[in-house]
Each structure stands twice: as C-alpha cells, then as structure tokens.
XYZ file of N, CA and C in Angstrom:
504
model
N 0.735 -1.245 -0.258
C 0.053 0.060 -0.004
C 0.779 1.047 -0.061
N 0.415 2.296 -0.790
C 1.203 3.528 -0.493
C 1.196 4.516 -0.100
N 1.818 5.375 0.362
C 1.209 6.012 1.041
C 1.287 7.858 0.608
N -0.041 8.250 0.943
C -0.138 9.501 0.661
C 0.904 10.654 1.207
N 2.083 11.246 -0.033
C 2.962 12.372 0.699
C 1.894 13.701 0.270
N 1.949 15.004 1.177
C 2.033 16.348 0.505
C 0.843 16.902 1.453
N -0.125 17.179 0.669
C -1.587 18.069 0.993
C -2.719 17.976 0.133
N -3.696 18.073 0.626
C -5.104 17.445 0.035
C -5.001 18.861 -0.441
N -6.077 18.993 -1.601
C -7.213 19.834 -1.492
C -7.576 21.234 -0.588
N -8.372 19.825 0.032
C -9.180 21.282 1.473
C -8.350 21.349 2.160
N -7.316 21.153 2.584
C -6.176 21.471 3.459
C -4.992 22.762 2.668
N -4.753 22.471 1.275
C -4.339 23.519 0.622
C -5.454 25.134 0.958
N -6.849 24.924 0.742
C -7.536 25.840 0.685
C -7.561 26.839 2.100
N -7.447 25.546 3.421
C -7.601 26.284 4.616
C -6.318 26.740 4.486
N -5.495 26.390 4.393
C -3.722 27.076 4.518
C -4.025 28.849 3.498
N -4.288 28.740 2.349
C -4.363 29.534 1.576
C -5.484 31.105 2.408
N -6.514 30.226 2.506
C -7.827 31.414 3.162
C -6.975 31.460 4.406
N -6.316 31.074 5.123
C -5.748 31.537 6.971
C -5.278 32.303 6.577
N -3.595 32.249 5.357
C -2.703 33.242 4.938
C -3.785 34.645 4.679
N -4.296 34.526 3.357
C -5.174 35.685 3.158
C -5.658 36.531 4.102
N -5.944 36.065 5.434
C -6.450 36.705 6.413
C -5.968 37.741 7.453
N -4.652 36.734 7.605
C -3.217 37.360 7.914
C -2.942 38.598 7.902
N -3.127 38.274 5.627
C -1.916 39.230 4.921
C -3.391 40.771 5.102
N -4.563 40.330 5.110
C -5.661 41.366 4.986
C -5.701 42.237 6.214
N -5.504 41.531 7.203
C -5.244 42.293 8.896
C -4.314 42.872 9.008
N -3.034 42.450 8.720
C -1.828 43.119 8.827
C -1.554 44.060 7.449
N -1.717 43.904 6.764
C -1.643 44.923 5.778
C -1.987 46.660 6.066
N -2.659 46.870 6.898
C -3.003 48.324 7.853
C -1.255 48.641 8.194
N -0.624 47.835 9.072
C 0.447 47.896 9.596
C 1.661 48.581 8.627
N 1.124 48.332 7.310
C 2.478 48.920 6.882
C 1.847 49.438 5.352
N 1.105 50.460 5.690
C 0.291 51.120 4.437
C 1.101 52.367 4.483
N 1.488 52.713 3.421
C 2.637 54.037 3.026
C 1.779 55.126 3.295
N 0.577 55.407 4.451
C 0.335 56.798 5.099
C 0.694 56.585 6.462
N 0.817 55.338 6.740
C 1.670 55.067 8.614
C 2.983 55.458 8.307
N 3.401 54.898 6.813
C 5.429 55.040 7.466
C 5.721 56.641 6.635
N 4.376 57.485 6.065
C 4.501 58.485 5.858
C 4.816 59.738 6.941
N 3.359 59.328 7.681
C 3.657 59.746 9.550
C 4.516 60.178 10.176
N 5.104 58.460 10.398
C 6.277 58.325 11.428
C 7.323 58.745 10.466
N 7.285 58.561 9.228
C 9.159 59.806 8.629
C 8.546 60.758 8.794
N 7.785 61.570 9.121
C 7.775 62.822 9.030
C 7.964 63.456 10.994
N 7.424 62.295 11.196
C 7.411 62.508 12.772
C 9.169 62.900 13.117
N 9.587 61.608 12.633
C 11.169 61.212 12.838
C 12.057 62.596 12.330
N 11.626 63.117 11.331
C 12.492 64.422 10.591
C 12.372 65.316 11.066
N 10.854 65.801 11.971
C 10.530 66.816 13.037
C 11.650 66.542 14.547
N 10.826 65.174 14.785
C 12.511 65.039 15.751
C 13.828 65.681 15.558
N 14.387 65.220 14.289
C 15.710 65.382 14.080
C 15.714 66.953 14.169
N 15.057 67.097 13.155
C 14.947 69.029 13.149
C 14.776 69.205 14.902
N 14.818 68.903 15.442
C 14.500 69.991 16.625
C 15.899 69.670 17.640
N 16.219 68.407 16.939
C 17.813 68.463 17.659
C 18.926 69.294 16.803
N 18.790 69.487 15.766
C 19.313 70.093 14.444
C 19.144 72.109 14.962
N 18.243 72.106 15.088
C 17.907 73.873 15.789
C 18.697 73.934 17.512
N 18.957 73.316 17.637
C 19.770 72.643 18.867
C 21.113 73.232 18.634
N 21.261 72.083 17.950
C 23.525 72.493 17.797
C 23.339 73.572 16.736
N 22.788 73.571 16.115
C 22.583 75.212 14.882
C 22.564 76.559 15.760
N 22.173 76.490 17.405
C 22.467 77.708 18.072
C 23.841 77.320 19.055
N 23.729 76.429 19.077
C 25.278 76.054 19.646
C 26.648 76.318 18.310
N 26.204 75.893 17.375
C 27.231 76.218 16.745
C 27.195 77.944 16.282
N 26.166 78.434 15.473
C 26.411 79.755 15.150
C 26.417 81.068 16.301
N 26.427 80.369 17.563
C 26.273 81.543 18.791
C 24.917 82.431 18.859
N 24.409 82.464 18.306
C 22.988 82.854 18.096
C 21.599 81.606 18.675
N 20.645 82.924 19.018
C 19.475 81.984 19.358
C 18.589 81.076 18.051
N 18.485 79.912 18.189
C 17.485 79.630 16.628
C 16.338 78.682 17.123
N 15.891 79.021 16.433
C 14.162 78.658 16.761
C 13.322 78.200 15.578
N 12.675 77.131 15.600
C 11.614 75.975 14.213
C 10.173 77.654 15.027
N 9.568 77.526 13.888
C 8.222 78.347 13.284
C 7.435 77.578 12.958
N 6.731 77.464 13.614
C 5.182 76.581 13.306
C 4.578 76.937 12.443
N 4.015 76.861 11.314
C 2.976 77.201 10.705
C 1.925 76.081 10.127
N 0.875 76.091 10.960
C -0.349 74.961 10.377
C -1.250 75.681 9.658
N -1.256 76.713 9.684
C -2.603 76.687 9.079
C -2.876 76.752 7.843
N -4.581 76.648 7.098
C -4.332 76.294 6.087
C -4.213 76.596 4.695
N -3.116 75.829 4.166
C -2.116 76.425 2.622
C -0.962 76.217 3.410
N -0.358 76.659 4.948
C 0.841 77.016 5.015
C 1.413 75.444 5.015
N 0.480 74.428 6.369
C 1.526 73.615 7.213
C 2.793 72.711 6.831
N 3.829 73.891 7.285
C 4.998 73.988 7.024
C 5.836 74.402 8.691
N 7.119 74.100 8.652
C 7.635 75.112 10.065
C 9.420 74.902 9.315
N 9.591 75.983 10.149
C 11.041 76.516 9.558
C 11.786 76.303 10.394
N 13.198 76.244 10.188
C 14.344 76.513 11.283
C 14.974 77.887 11.188
N 14.858 78.828 11.712
C 15.122 80.481 11.637
C 16.239 80.718 12.634
N 17.460 81.288 12.042
C 18.489 81.889 12.995
C 18.199 83.636 13.105
N 18.342 83.559 14.863
C 17.810 85.225 15.030
C 19.147 85.752 15.241
N 19.763 86.291 14.107
C 20.908 86.479 14.219
C 20.826 88.176 14.862
N 19.833 88.951 14.293
C 20.053 90.224 15.628
C 19.281 89.754 16.745
N 19.027 89.414 17.500
C 18.193 88.631 18.229
C 17.464 89.351 19.036
N 16.712 89.606 18.108
C 14.906 90.504 18.394
C 14.224 89.716 18.463
N 14.203 88.549 18.420
C 13.358 87.588 18.295
C 12.529 87.182 16.554
N 12.497 85.914 16.757
C 11.916 85.253 15.948
C 10.613 86.426 14.850
N 12.162 86.957 13.604
C 10.546 87.666 12.955
C 11.296 87.307 11.475
N 10.418 88.063 10.475
C 10.382 87.972 8.707
C 12.089 88.290 7.795
N 12.480 89.227 9.256
C 13.985 89.543 8.496
C 15.054 88.436 9.102
N 14.710 87.385 9.535
C 15.590 86.350 10.272
C 15.851 85.423 8.910
N 17.424 84.846 9.032
C 17.491 83.809 7.410
C 17.060 82.117 8.094
N 16.237 81.953 6.951
C 15.688 80.443 6.938
C 16.999 79.428 7.314
N 17.119 78.318 8.399
C 18.319 77.656 7.689
C 17.190 76.581 6.885
N 16.501 76.145 7.688
C 15.581 74.829 6.421
C 14.131 75.300 6.258
N 13.344 74.474 5.718
C 12.356 74.564 5.710
C 11.442 73.488 5.382
N 10.872 72.930 6.236
C 10.239 71.567 5.948
C 8.233 71.761 5.141
N 8.067 71.326 4.359
C 6.927 72.098 3.860
C 6.325 70.620 3.787
N 4.981 70.407 4.721
C 3.744 69.395 4.725
C 2.745 69.282 3.623
N 2.069 68.588 3.447
C 1.101 68.293 1.929
C 1.535 68.922 0.666
N 2.760 68.896 0.756
C 3.410 68.379 -0.951
C 4.483 67.115 -0.890
N 4.222 67.003 -2.134
C 5.731 66.202 -2.243
C 5.806 64.416 -1.157
N 6.690 63.756 -1.156
C 6.672 62.731 -0.062
C 5.366 62.931 0.513
N 5.500 63.497 1.940
C 4.157 64.180 3.043
C 3.301 64.711 2.547
N 2.719 64.237 1.382
C 1.360 64.500 0.503
C 0.104 64.937 1.413
N -0.523 63.883 2.119
C -1.699 63.796 2.709
C -1.314 64.004 3.995
N 0.070 64.188 5.239
C 0.289 64.878 6.048
C -0.166 65.943 6.651
N -0.747 65.940 7.713
C -1.476 67.403 8.550
C -0.576 66.867 10.051
N -0.012 68.710 9.931
C 0.144 68.815 11.193
C -0.646 69.991 12.001
N 0.031 69.860 13.176
C -1.350 70.968 14.375
C -0.235 71.043 15.913
N -0.682 72.211 15.953
C -0.124 72.125 17.770
C -1.231 71.647 18.577
N -0.805 70.908 19.761
C -1.512 70.210 20.157
C -1.397 70.890 22.235
N -2.200 70.695 22.229
C -2.413 71.269 23.732
C -2.868 69.929 24.432
N -1.479 69.216 24.679
C -1.911 67.888 25.413
C -2.533 68.292 27.359
N -1.563 69.217 27.607
C -1.321 69.436 28.882
C -1.574 70.773 29.559
N -2.237 71.209 30.488
C -2.033 72.345 31.193
C -0.915 73.439 30.567
N 0.529 73.036 30.741
C 1.191 73.831 30.751
C 1.214 74.196 29.348
N 1.118 73.355 27.982
C 0.897 72.843 27.153
C -0.508 74.542 26.860
N -1.253 74.652 27.078
C -2.112 75.227 27.303
C -1.919 76.652 27.226
N -0.721 77.082 28.148
C -0.359 78.348 28.254
C 0.516 78.975 27.843
N 1.499 77.826 26.696
C 2.090 77.841 26.177
C 1.932 78.223 24.424
N 0.419 78.323 24.617
C -0.153 77.922 23.312
C 0.167 79.053 21.884
N -0.378 80.698 23.000
C -0.071 81.518 21.896
C 1.554 81.673 21.259
N 2.153 80.923 21.433
C 3.313 80.711 21.010
C 3.606 79.614 19.565
N 4.211 80.343 18.319
C 3.712 78.798 17.573
C 5.765 78.482 17.511
N 6.310 78.513 18.071
C 7.648 78.622 18.080
C 8.033 77.732 18.625
N 9.540 77.344 18.931
C 10.069 76.679 19.792
C 11.660 77.361 19.198
N 11.903 78.313 20.710
C 13.410 78.841 20.564
C 14.727 78.316 21.686
N 15.513 78.000 20.406
C 16.860 77.693 21.946
C 17.826 79.023 21.454
N 18.493 79.038 23.000
C 19.323 80.060 22.850
C 20.583 80.276 22.334
N 21.540 80.938 22.857
C 23.458 80.639 21.572
C 23.539 79.469 22.743
N 23.182 79.043 23.669
C 23.533 77.736 24.640
C 23.150 76.544 24.255
N 22.034 76.833 23.134
C 21.000 75.459 23.106
C 20.488 75.067 24.160
N 19.863 76.510 25.146
C 18.822 75.847 26.261
C 17.704 76.395 25.664
N 16.865 74.936 26.349
C 15.441 75.608 25.408
C 14.633 77.084 25.291
N 14.033 77.514 25.791
C 13.329 78.602 26.470
C 12.514 79.032 26.407
N 11.383 77.785 26.298
C 10.443 77.947 27.090
C 10.363 76.835 28.616
N 9.677 77.352 29.244
C 9.441 76.179 30.352
C 8.673 75.512 30.531
N 8.154 74.913 29.420
C 6.741 74.130 29.235
C 7.435 73.545 28.361
N 6.231 71.868 28.203
C 6.671 71.071 26.902
C 6.101 71.751 25.191
N 6.475 71.300 24.506
C 5.592 71.537 23.165
C 4.827 70.286 22.963
N 3.406 70.187 21.744
C 3.461 68.718 21.582
C 2.943 69.052 19.978
N 3.386 68.295 19.201
C 3.239 68.360 17.452
C 2.423 67.603 17.196
N 0.916 67.418 16.409
C 0.608 66.265 16.396
C 0.908 66.264 14.379
N 1.055 64.864 13.960
C 0.854 64.829 12.379
C 0.085 63.802 12.715
N -0.604 63.619 11.314
C -1.960 62.631 11.723
C -1.856 62.912 9.638
N -2.463 61.494 9.208
C -3.316 61.148 8.117
C -4.626 60.589 8.531
N -5.321 61.357 8.628
C -6.929 60.480 8.525
C -6.897 60.445 10.269
N -7.027 59.057 10.590
C -7.204 58.407 12.238
C -5.804 58.177 12.911
N -4.400 58.267 11.728
C -3.199 57.500 12.101
C -2.927 58.476 12.718
N -2.042 58.985 13.634
C -1.167 60.442 14.110
C -0.072 59.737 15.036
N 1.143 60.854 15.127
C 1.960 60.544 15.969
C 2.546 62.000 16.466
N 2.649 61.631 18.012
C 2.980 63.279 18.139
C 4.480 63.225 18.600
N 4.655 64.454 18.398
C 5.929 64.936 18.829
C 6.126 66.127 20.017
N 6.686 65.134 21.275
C 6.128 66.114 22.203
C 8.620 66.834 22.406
N 8.147 68.026 22.634
C 9.602 68.730 22.707
C 8.906 69.291 24.123
N 10.045 68.293 24.783
C 9.857 68.792 26.767
C 10.800 69.898 26.602
N 10.457 70.199 28.537
C 11.505 70.753 28.984
C 12.664 71.177 28.638
N 13.616 69.847 28.173
C 14.789 70.226 28.185
C 15.244 70.430 26.844
N 14.252 70.677 25.776
C 14.215 70.350 24.607
C 14.667 69.563 24.023
N 14.661 67.937 24.095
C 14.915 67.168 23.495
C 13.245 66.589 22.980
N 13.371 66.279 21.663
C 12.096 65.423 20.996
C 11.587 63.936 20.765
N 10.578 63.707 21.802
C 10.219 62.725 21.702
C 9.161 62.264 20.990
N 8.980 61.307 20.470
C 7.721 60.544 19.060
C 6.581 59.846 19.842
N 5.733 60.281 20.216
C 5.208 59.183 20.819
C 3.372 58.473 20.484
N 2.777 57.864 20.965
C 1.490 57.457 19.847
C 0.340 58.276 20.507
N 0.836 58.805 21.502
C -0.739 59.823 22.243
C 0.080 61.514 22.929
N -0.686 61.796 23.074
C -0.796 63.047 24.665
C -0.335 62.508 25.245
N 1.812 63.370 25.485
C 2.242 62.683 26.984
C 1.226 63.401 27.754
C-alpha cells in the first residue's frame, strides 16, 4: 500500500485562506500613510536636535517656527541673527513643507496636551538660546496625522524631542 504524501486540496485551500486573512489584517500596519506619518515625525524630531545644535554652532538663538494654517502646513528652522526674536527678517536655515511631495497628505497641528501646553499655546515657536537651552518652561506637542493615524512629537522642557503615539 502506497502512503499519501503532501497536502490534500482541502488542506491547501484552508492554508491559503488563513494566509489571506492574516495578510488582509496586517496590511494596515504597512500602509504608506503610516510610513509617511512616522517618517515625518522622525524628521521633525531630528530637526529639533538640528535647531539646538545650530544655536550652539552659530552662537545665536535658533528657533523652529510652526505654521500649520490651511495652505501653509510647514515649519522652518530660523536663526535669530539680530537677537530680537524670530521675525520675517531672520534667515531661514531650512523649511519643511507638509502637504506636498512625499508628505502629500500629512497634516500638522500644535496640540494642547497638558495645562502647561495651553499656557504656551500663544507661541508657535520653539527657541533655543545661543547655549542650546530651550527657552520655554513648558513642553510643546506637535501632532502629525493622516486621517485617524497620528504621531505626537513632544518637545520636553529640556528641548529634547520624543515621538509618541498619544498626547503625553
């Protein structure tokens, strides 16, 4: 008597069905929208460090100016060369635009996650002095999102950026 080797058609169909269900459920974790939001959060976090290092290198205050109004949706790293606060005459070191190119659907917004954030809500800037010290006594939270998926970049009192899945 010959022994059967391999899988029957029924077993093969069951395995393919299970794999299809797993791929369908896990596909959302690898969507390009999620990757875009995560990449934008990582870039913002790196730019916070860059602004801090630019302040030390240039020996002048350097800040990040957020502009998340409809149609703008960007932030800029600005050197305060005349040391009179960030204004339109200060040179822009770099500008990151959301809503265009690779980040076509990423929307940014300043969030008020804590009472301290609410107190600092009037300022859409994060400024480091010439020694690289963060000038606000409170943390700032920036939300980057596409649809319901979002990441929060929290800039703490020490001026360090942390990427989180929710408001801190």
